[in-house]
């Protein structure tokens, strides 16, 4: 008999700044590579998604209106907190994916770097994507990017952490509130990432993390009228089509990427402003210059 | 300060002062209206006067900052043993703070050599790793912000509320902002592929005393973000915070030689500027010295960027929100004792509202608190040096001799230290030296105009072109006037705003190159 019984962490959703269980009361088994159950995870329902979107919508305005510098600092803080939890993340990834620890550590480190990269973008993308337009008349005319609003993220199964971070960070950096469904196969990293966000001054509701089944939730993601854009990667064709069709109802912007395993590790691939651009609206302002 | 007030006026002036509810402790030159006609508020503003009922209680910043007796240079990642030194003093007390290395040619040589040696590795470092060093610097600056602010105020004389709330937060922001560019440079320059945006090389940087640490950040942050290495010379009168920054470089393990700091006087700066192994010079300071350095750089065939003087116009139209405009005039010229290259030192007021504006300005100036820079209530601190105070006083005499009216608020000045009452001249003409030359003190020249066209012509009638201010509630007028002013920064219904994301720099003889923002990277890259 062991001297002390371990305390096992309960993995929950991260919604509106809190860690609720699924309102449905459902949970899913998480197994390791040997098939042994190592944890249970909340199985998010349609109602959980709606709660998350409601929280995101409430947070979107304030988050989008923060200074870009402030958003950058908070993303940087997320990077700091993730760095501090590197070991825990690497162990979790190892136990569920079966990859060796070195590969898992690399994934965590790259996730930190990705957050730092987008922390840097927060006060710069407007300078790269926006412009002043030399219209043929006595007008001042300039185009500035504004956040789209509420962005839903559908993360790939692998890489479980890096995929999620890479899809969430650009949307968040541009001032959008995010509702993300993490990896279905390896969901623990998603729940853990909530702990990073909760301790990084991310305002409640600006980032919401769900775990559950893509197939079940995809339709609700697509049709939810208060989601303005979707960012996904490596989704099955059928699912992507379902998202796009549903999205047409309220003219959601849908970006579904194909990213190779190795490409996730590449800054050139995943840290460009073109990962931000789909989640901003270009606003053009005209003003006469005559006295 | 010209004092054409005969001695016999003292009594009168003193009683006038009491009427204004102010107390004098130092000299009997209050009243401060020399020539001129109007009293305190003739038209326009309303004044709240509480007489002697309430005195401000001093609110001194109480945190103590350790200052060593002697400082060496920071070369190749280490502080050198101090050799020849000179004293740096607190301009508010005239007391010595520390002895600081007087950089000689060999110190400069060592600094540039260290920068040269560090260049290949730093330039070759993975950009995202360069970026991380800079984020670390930004974080340490944030953590040590209070200490840096106090030291900045002690060494330079600026009010603690400015160093605490403006200078040091901006210093951190400049490192934070530029850190993020290190791995994104190819997006800043259209058509460039990743890895093709190269650093210029070893940069010699010379900075002034008005924003000592902020100027260091403006220079160092974009330079090292782009992969350059640096030899920097802080101003003679304000070396201490740059040396503190060097401590931070040590703490965050910035590779040795990436930034080297050599303190000293003009001769040190000259030795640095003339060093044969520089790839680039960057200078912030007077137009006079800037022109000399431009020649030096030309002879050597190296690059240079210059951020020089200004005589910036602040234009108040009759459709402006007057109270806000008056605040803008105050922050435009009296911010940092007027030691600001972009200070709104030429005030143009549309003729119909000049009486109202001047009256309100007088009232507002009477509540400006001049004194101990470490007091959190202080609005106007100490003039940076004796030399600068003398220079300002010389201009005040020039003003008097040119026959214009000067006015300054009553109020006491500390017994010791270099202090100057904020003041303004009215009846100034375009041809007056007060309207032409950069004074770099709390001295405002007030002029009037009738039409926007006249304001623009007169605002542009200067060899400088650094900044300008426009005050009107008509947005179309703002855009029209802003477009026609020859200035690198145009503040509309605001003044003296700075941000790491916003480029700064001038037209014409105010220099070339920009600091801050995306454009601030350009001087530090080879495309």
Short mmCIF file of N, CA and C in Angstrom, two decimals, chain A residues 143-272:
data_model
loop_
_atom_site.label_atom_id
_atom_site.label_comp_id
_atom_site.label_asym_id
_atom_site.label_seq_id
_atom_site.Cartn_x
_atom_site.Cartn_y
_atom_site.Cartn_z
N UNK A 143 -6.90 53.21 -44.24
CA UNK A 143 -7.50 51.91 -44.00
C UNK A 143 -6.85 51.28 -42.78
N UNK A 144 -7.68 50.97 -41.81
CA UNK A 144 -7.14 50.40 -40.57
C UNK A 144 -7.84 49.07 -40.26
N UNK A 145 -7.07 48.09 -39.80
CA UNK A 145 -7.69 46.81 -39.44
C UNK A 145 -8.35 46.88 -38.07
N UNK A 146 -9.53 46.30 -37.97
CA UNK A 146 -10.22 46.18 -36.68
C UNK A 146 -10.52 44.71 -36.43
N UNK A 147 -10.63 44.32 -35.18
CA UNK A 147 -10.93 42.90 -34.91
C UNK A 147 -12.29 42.52 -35.48
N UNK A 148 -12.37 41.28 -35.97
CA UNK A 148 -13.62 40.79 -36.54
C UNK A 148 -14.69 40.58 -35.46
N UNK A 149 -14.28 40.11 -34.30
CA UNK A 149 -15.26 39.93 -33.22
C UNK A 149 -15.01 38.66 -32.43
N UNK A 150 -15.89 37.67 -32.64
CA UNK A 150 -15.72 36.39 -31.95
C UNK A 150 -15.23 35.35 -32.97
N UNK A 151 -14.10 34.78 -32.69
CA UNK A 151 -13.50 33.80 -33.60
C UNK A 151 -13.56 32.42 -32.95
N UNK A 152 -14.06 31.46 -33.70
CA UNK A 152 -14.07 30.08 -33.21
C UNK A 152 -12.88 29.34 -33.80
N UNK A 153 -12.20 28.59 -32.97
CA UNK A 153 -11.03 27.84 -33.42
C UNK A 153 -11.33 26.36 -33.34
N UNK A 154 -10.99 25.65 -34.42
CA UNK A 154 -11.06 24.18 -34.38
C UNK A 154 -9.65 23.66 -34.55
N UNK A 155 -9.08 23.23 -33.41
CA UNK A 155 -7.68 22.82 -33.43
C UNK A 155 -7.55 21.41 -34.00
N UNK A 156 -6.40 21.12 -34.57
CA UNK A 156 -6.16 19.77 -35.10
C UNK A 156 -5.89 18.81 -33.94
N UNK A 157 -5.95 17.51 -34.23
CA UNK A 157 -5.62 16.54 -33.18
C UNK A 157 -4.16 16.64 -32.77
N UNK A 158 -3.31 16.81 -33.78
CA UNK A 158 -1.88 16.93 -33.51
C UNK A 158 -1.27 18.02 -34.36
N UNK A 159 -0.33 18.76 -33.86
CA UNK A 159 0.19 18.75 -32.48
C UNK A 159 -0.84 19.36 -31.52
N UNK A 160 -1.07 18.67 -30.42
CA UNK A 160 -2.21 19.01 -29.56
C UNK A 160 -2.10 20.39 -28.95
N UNK A 161 -0.93 20.75 -28.50
CA UNK A 161 -0.76 22.07 -27.90
C UNK A 161 -0.41 23.12 -28.96
N UNK A 162 0.60 22.81 -29.76
CA UNK A 162 1.09 23.79 -30.73
C UNK A 162 0.03 24.16 -31.75
N UNK A 163 -0.77 23.19 -32.15
CA UNK A 163 -1.84 23.47 -33.11
C UNK A 163 -2.84 24.45 -32.52
N UNK A 164 -3.22 24.19 -31.28
CA UNK A 164 -4.18 25.07 -30.60
C UNK A 164 -3.61 26.48 -30.47
N UNK A 165 -2.39 26.56 -29.94
CA UNK A 165 -1.77 27.87 -29.71
C UNK A 165 -1.62 28.64 -31.02
N UNK A 166 -1.21 27.94 -32.06
CA UNK A 166 -0.95 28.61 -33.34
C UNK A 166 -2.23 29.19 -33.96
N UNK A 167 -3.35 28.52 -33.70
CA UNK A 167 -4.60 29.02 -34.26
C UNK A 167 -5.23 30.10 -33.39
N UNK A 168 -5.03 29.98 -32.08
CA UNK A 168 -5.65 30.93 -31.14
C UNK A 168 -4.90 32.27 -31.14
N UNK A 169 -3.56 32.20 -31.08
CA UNK A 169 -2.77 33.42 -30.83
C UNK A 169 -3.01 34.54 -31.86
N UNK A 170 -3.03 34.24 -33.16
CA UNK A 170 -3.22 35.35 -34.11
C UNK A 170 -4.59 36.03 -33.96
N UNK A 171 -5.63 35.24 -33.69
CA UNK A 171 -6.96 35.82 -33.54
C UNK A 171 -7.00 36.69 -32.28
N UNK A 172 -6.40 36.18 -31.23
CA UNK A 172 -6.39 36.90 -29.96
C UNK A 172 -5.57 38.19 -30.08
N UNK A 173 -4.46 38.08 -30.75
CA UNK A 173 -3.53 39.20 -30.91
C UNK A 173 -4.21 40.38 -31.63
N UNK A 174 -5.13 40.05 -32.55
CA UNK A 174 -5.81 41.11 -33.29
C UNK A 174 -6.98 41.70 -32.51
N UNK A 175 -7.22 41.21 -31.30
CA UNK A 175 -8.28 41.81 -30.49
C UNK A 175 -9.60 41.07 -30.57
N UNK A 176 -9.58 39.86 -31.14
CA UNK A 176 -10.80 39.06 -31.16
C UNK A 176 -10.93 38.27 -29.87
N UNK A 177 -12.17 37.97 -29.50
CA UNK A 177 -12.39 36.98 -28.44
C UNK A 177 -12.50 35.62 -29.12
N UNK A 178 -12.03 34.59 -28.43
CA UNK A 178 -11.89 33.29 -29.07
C UNK A 178 -12.61 32.21 -28.29
N UNK A 179 -13.27 31.33 -29.05
CA UNK A 179 -13.81 30.10 -28.47
C UNK A 179 -13.13 28.96 -29.20
N UNK A 180 -12.36 28.14 -28.50
CA UNK A 180 -11.57 27.13 -29.19
C UNK A 180 -11.97 25.74 -28.73
N UNK A 181 -12.09 24.85 -29.72
CA UNK A 181 -12.26 23.43 -29.42
C UNK A 181 -10.90 22.77 -29.65
N UNK A 182 -10.36 22.21 -28.59
CA UNK A 182 -9.00 21.65 -28.68
C UNK A 182 -8.98 20.27 -29.31
N UNK A 183 -7.79 19.72 -29.35
CA UNK A 183 -7.57 18.39 -29.92
C UNK A 183 -8.53 17.37 -29.30
N UNK A 184 -9.17 16.59 -30.18
CA UNK A 184 -10.10 15.59 -29.68
C UNK A 184 -9.35 14.36 -29.15
N UNK A 185 -8.26 14.04 -29.84
CA UNK A 185 -7.51 12.84 -29.44
C UNK A 185 -6.70 13.05 -28.18
N UNK A 186 -6.13 14.24 -28.03
CA UNK A 186 -5.25 14.52 -26.88
C UNK A 186 -5.71 15.79 -26.19
N UNK A 187 -6.82 15.69 -25.49
CA UNK A 187 -7.46 16.92 -25.00
C UNK A 187 -6.87 17.53 -23.73
N UNK A 188 -5.99 16.80 -23.05
CA UNK A 188 -5.56 17.32 -21.74
C UNK A 188 -4.80 18.64 -21.89
N UNK A 189 -3.98 18.74 -22.95
CA UNK A 189 -3.21 19.96 -23.17
C UNK A 189 -4.12 21.18 -23.25
N UNK A 190 -5.28 21.00 -23.84
CA UNK A 190 -6.23 22.10 -23.98
C UNK A 190 -6.70 22.58 -22.61
N UNK A 191 -7.05 21.61 -21.76
CA UNK A 191 -7.50 21.97 -20.41
C UNK A 191 -6.39 22.66 -19.63
N UNK A 192 -5.20 22.11 -19.78
CA UNK A 192 -4.06 22.71 -19.07
C UNK A 192 -3.80 24.13 -19.56
N UNK A 193 -4.01 24.34 -20.85
CA UNK A 193 -3.74 25.66 -21.40
C UNK A 193 -4.67 26.71 -20.78
N UNK A 194 -5.83 26.27 -20.36
CA UNK A 194 -6.74 27.16 -19.65
C UNK A 194 -6.09 27.72 -18.38
N UNK A 195 -5.29 26.88 -17.73
CA UNK A 195 -4.61 27.34 -16.51
C UNK A 195 -3.58 28.41 -16.83
N UNK A 196 -2.98 28.30 -18.00
CA UNK A 196 -2.04 29.33 -18.44
C UNK A 196 -2.79 30.66 -18.64
N UNK A 197 -3.92 30.57 -19.33
CA UNK A 197 -4.68 31.79 -19.63
C UNK A 197 -5.21 32.42 -18.35
N UNK A 198 -5.67 31.58 -17.44
CA UNK A 198 -6.30 32.10 -16.22
C UNK A 198 -5.30 32.83 -15.34
N UNK A 199 -4.01 32.59 -15.56
CA UNK A 199 -3.00 33.24 -14.72
C UNK A 199 -2.17 34.25 -15.51
N UNK A 200 -2.71 34.69 -16.64
CA UNK A 200 -1.92 35.60 -17.49
C UNK A 200 -2.60 36.94 -17.73
N UNK A 201 -3.56 37.30 -16.91
CA UNK A 201 -4.28 38.55 -17.11
C UNK A 201 -5.11 38.57 -18.39
N UNK A 202 -5.39 37.40 -18.95
CA UNK A 202 -6.35 37.36 -20.07
C UNK A 202 -7.72 37.64 -19.47
N UNK A 203 -8.43 38.66 -19.96
CA UNK A 203 -9.72 38.97 -19.35
C UNK A 203 -10.70 37.80 -19.51
N UNK A 204 -11.54 37.63 -18.53
CA UNK A 204 -12.52 36.55 -18.57
C UNK A 204 -13.32 36.63 -19.86
N UNK A 205 -13.43 35.52 -20.54
CA UNK A 205 -14.23 35.46 -21.75
C UNK A 205 -13.47 35.75 -23.03
N UNK A 206 -12.31 36.38 -22.93
CA UNK A 206 -11.56 36.69 -24.15
C UNK A 206 -11.05 35.42 -24.81
N UNK A 207 -10.79 34.40 -23.99
CA UNK A 207 -10.39 33.12 -24.56
C UNK A 207 -11.11 32.02 -23.80
N UNK A 208 -11.83 31.17 -24.55
CA UNK A 208 -12.59 30.08 -23.95
C UNK A 208 -12.14 28.77 -24.58
N UNK A 209 -11.94 27.75 -23.75
CA UNK A 209 -11.41 26.49 -24.27
C UNK A 209 -12.36 25.35 -23.96
N UNK A 210 -12.72 24.64 -25.03
CA UNK A 210 -13.63 23.50 -24.89
C UNK A 210 -12.91 22.22 -25.28
N UNK A 211 -13.34 21.13 -24.67
CA UNK A 211 -12.87 19.81 -25.10
C UNK A 211 -14.11 18.98 -25.40
N UNK A 212 -13.98 18.13 -26.40
CA UNK A 212 -15.15 17.32 -26.77
C UNK A 212 -14.97 16.75 -28.15
N UNK A 213 -16.08 16.56 -28.83
CA UNK A 213 -16.03 15.88 -30.14
C UNK A 213 -16.32 16.89 -31.27
N UNK A 214 -15.36 16.94 -32.20
CA UNK A 214 -15.47 17.87 -33.33
C UNK A 214 -16.75 17.65 -34.13
N UNK A 215 -16.96 16.38 -34.46
CA UNK A 215 -18.09 16.03 -35.32
C UNK A 215 -19.41 16.54 -34.70
N UNK A 216 -19.51 16.35 -33.39
CA UNK A 216 -20.73 16.74 -32.69
C UNK A 216 -20.92 18.26 -32.68
N UNK A 217 -19.81 18.98 -32.48
CA UNK A 217 -19.94 20.42 -32.28
C UNK A 217 -19.81 21.25 -33.56
N UNK A 218 -19.22 20.65 -34.60
CA UNK A 218 -18.92 21.42 -35.81
C UNK A 218 -20.16 22.13 -36.36
N UNK A 219 -21.24 21.43 -36.40
CA UNK A 219 -22.47 22.02 -36.94
C UNK A 219 -22.90 23.23 -36.12
N UNK A 220 -22.80 23.13 -34.83
CA UNK A 220 -23.18 24.26 -33.97
C UNK A 220 -22.21 25.42 -34.12
N UNK A 221 -20.93 25.10 -34.26
CA UNK A 221 -19.95 26.15 -34.55
C UNK A 221 -20.35 26.89 -35.82
N UNK A 222 -20.64 26.11 -36.85
CA UNK A 222 -20.91 26.69 -38.16
C UNK A 222 -22.16 27.57 -38.14
N UNK A 223 -23.16 27.12 -37.40
CA UNK A 223 -24.43 27.82 -37.48
C UNK A 223 -24.64 28.90 -36.43
N UNK A 224 -23.78 28.92 -35.44
CA UNK A 224 -23.98 29.90 -34.38
C UNK A 224 -23.87 31.31 -34.95
N UNK A 225 -24.91 32.10 -34.73
CA UNK A 225 -24.94 33.42 -35.38
C UNK A 225 -24.06 34.45 -34.70
N UNK A 226 -23.61 34.11 -33.55
CA UNK A 226 -22.77 35.10 -32.86
C UNK A 226 -21.28 34.75 -32.97
N UNK A 227 -20.97 33.81 -33.82
CA UNK A 227 -19.56 33.56 -34.14
C UNK A 227 -19.30 34.26 -35.47
N UNK A 228 -18.24 35.06 -35.53
CA UNK A 228 -17.99 35.86 -36.73
C UNK A 228 -16.99 35.23 -37.69
N UNK A 229 -16.14 34.36 -37.17
CA UNK A 229 -15.13 33.76 -38.03
C UNK A 229 -14.69 32.44 -37.44
N UNK A 230 -14.16 31.58 -38.30
CA UNK A 230 -13.69 30.26 -37.85
C UNK A 230 -12.25 30.06 -38.34
N UNK A 231 -11.41 29.58 -37.46
CA UNK A 231 -10.02 29.28 -37.80
C UNK A 231 -9.79 27.82 -37.48
N UNK A 232 -9.53 27.04 -38.50
CA UNK A 232 -9.30 25.61 -38.28
C UNK A 232 -8.07 25.15 -39.04
N UNK A 233 -7.64 23.94 -38.72
CA UNK A 233 -6.51 23.39 -39.47
C UNK A 233 -6.64 21.88 -39.55
N UNK A 234 -6.23 21.36 -40.70
CA UNK A 234 -6.18 19.92 -40.95
C UNK A 234 -7.50 19.22 -40.60
N UNK A 235 -8.60 19.82 -41.00
CA UNK A 235 -9.90 19.20 -40.75
C UNK A 235 -10.26 18.30 -41.93
N UNK A 236 -11.02 17.26 -41.66
CA UNK A 236 -11.49 16.38 -42.73
C UNK A 236 -12.29 17.23 -43.73
N UNK A 237 -12.18 16.90 -45.00
CA UNK A 237 -12.85 17.68 -46.05
C UNK A 237 -14.33 17.87 -45.77
N UNK A 238 -14.94 16.78 -45.35
CA UNK A 238 -16.38 16.81 -45.12
C UNK A 238 -16.74 17.82 -44.04
N UNK A 239 -15.89 17.81 -43.00
CA UNK A 239 -16.13 18.71 -41.88
C UNK A 239 -15.93 20.16 -42.31
N UNK A 240 -14.87 20.39 -43.08
CA UNK A 240 -14.58 21.74 -43.55
C UNK A 240 -15.74 22.27 -44.39
N UNK A 241 -16.26 21.41 -45.24
CA UNK A 241 -17.39 21.80 -46.09
C UNK A 241 -18.62 22.12 -45.23
N UNK A 242 -18.82 21.30 -44.22
CA UNK A 242 -19.94 21.53 -43.30
C UNK A 242 -19.81 22.90 -42.63
N UNK A 243 -18.58 23.21 -42.22
CA UNK A 243 -18.33 24.50 -41.58
C UNK A 243 -18.65 25.63 -42.54
N UNK A 244 -18.14 25.51 -43.77
CA UNK A 244 -18.33 26.60 -44.75
C UNK A 244 -19.80 26.78 -45.09
N UNK A 245 -20.49 25.67 -45.24
CA UNK A 245 -21.91 25.78 -45.60
C UNK A 245 -22.70 26.45 -44.48
N UNK A 246 -22.47 25.97 -43.28
CA UNK A 246 -23.17 26.56 -42.14
C UNK A 246 -22.81 28.02 -41.98
N UNK A 247 -21.57 28.32 -42.23
CA UNK A 247 -21.07 29.67 -42.04
C UNK A 247 -21.73 30.65 -42.98
N UNK A 248 -22.18 30.15 -44.14
CA UNK A 248 -22.77 31.06 -45.13
C UNK A 248 -24.02 31.74 -44.57
N UNK A 249 -24.65 31.11 -43.60
CA UNK A 249 -25.87 31.66 -43.02
C UNK A 249 -25.68 33.09 -42.49
N UNK A 250 -24.59 33.29 -41.76
CA UNK A 250 -24.36 34.66 -41.27
C UNK A 250 -23.04 35.23 -41.80
N UNK A 251 -22.64 34.70 -42.96
CA UNK A 251 -21.45 35.19 -43.65
C UNK A 251 -20.21 35.21 -42.73
N UNK A 252 -19.99 34.09 -42.09
CA UNK A 252 -18.76 33.93 -41.30
C UNK A 252 -17.56 33.88 -42.24
N UNK A 253 -16.44 34.36 -41.74
CA UNK A 253 -15.19 34.17 -42.46
C UNK A 253 -14.59 32.85 -42.01
N UNK A 254 -14.37 31.94 -42.94
CA UNK A 254 -13.84 30.63 -42.56
C UNK A 254 -12.45 30.44 -43.15
N UNK A 255 -11.50 30.15 -42.30
CA UNK A 255 -10.14 29.84 -42.76
C UNK A 255 -9.79 28.46 -42.25
N UNK A 256 -9.66 27.52 -43.18
CA UNK A 256 -9.21 26.18 -42.79
C UNK A 256 -7.87 25.92 -43.47
N UNK A 257 -6.86 25.70 -42.67
CA UNK A 257 -5.52 25.55 -43.21
C UNK A 257 -5.12 24.09 -43.31
N UNK A 258 -4.20 23.84 -44.26
CA UNK A 258 -3.53 22.54 -44.32
C UNK A 258 -2.10 22.79 -43.86
N UNK A 259 -1.74 22.22 -42.76
CA UNK A 259 -0.39 22.45 -42.24
C UNK A 259 0.28 21.10 -42.00
N UNK A 260 1.43 20.87 -42.65
CA UNK A 260 2.16 19.61 -42.46
C UNK A 260 2.72 19.52 -41.04
N UNK A 261 3.01 18.29 -40.65
CA UNK A 261 3.55 18.07 -39.29
C UNK A 261 4.74 18.97 -39.01
N UNK A 262 5.68 19.00 -39.94
CA UNK A 262 6.91 19.78 -39.71
C UNK A 262 6.64 21.28 -39.79
N UNK A 263 5.69 21.64 -40.60
CA UNK A 263 5.43 23.07 -40.82
C UNK A 263 4.97 23.77 -39.55
N UNK A 264 4.33 23.02 -38.66
CA UNK A 264 3.89 23.64 -37.41
C UNK A 264 5.06 24.24 -36.64
N UNK A 265 6.22 23.66 -36.84
CA UNK A 265 7.40 24.14 -36.09
C UNK A 265 8.04 25.35 -36.75
N UNK A 266 7.59 25.67 -37.95
CA UNK A 266 8.27 26.71 -38.73
C UNK A 266 7.65 28.10 -38.52
N UNK A 267 8.43 29.03 -37.97
CA UNK A 267 7.93 30.40 -37.82
C UNK A 267 7.49 31.00 -39.15
N UNK A 268 8.26 30.72 -40.20
CA UNK A 268 7.96 31.33 -41.50
C UNK A 268 6.56 30.93 -41.95
N UNK A 269 6.18 29.70 -41.58
CA UNK A 269 4.89 29.18 -42.00
C UNK A 269 3.75 29.74 -41.12
N UNK A 270 3.98 29.72 -39.82
CA UNK A 270 2.86 29.91 -38.89
C UNK A 270 2.89 31.23 -38.12
N UNK A 271 3.87 32.09 -38.36
CA UNK A 271 3.92 33.34 -37.59
C UNK A 271 3.84 34.57 -38.48
N UNK A 272 3.23 34.40 -39.64
CA UNK A 272 3.17 35.54 -40.55
C UNK A 272 1.90 36.35 -40.28
#
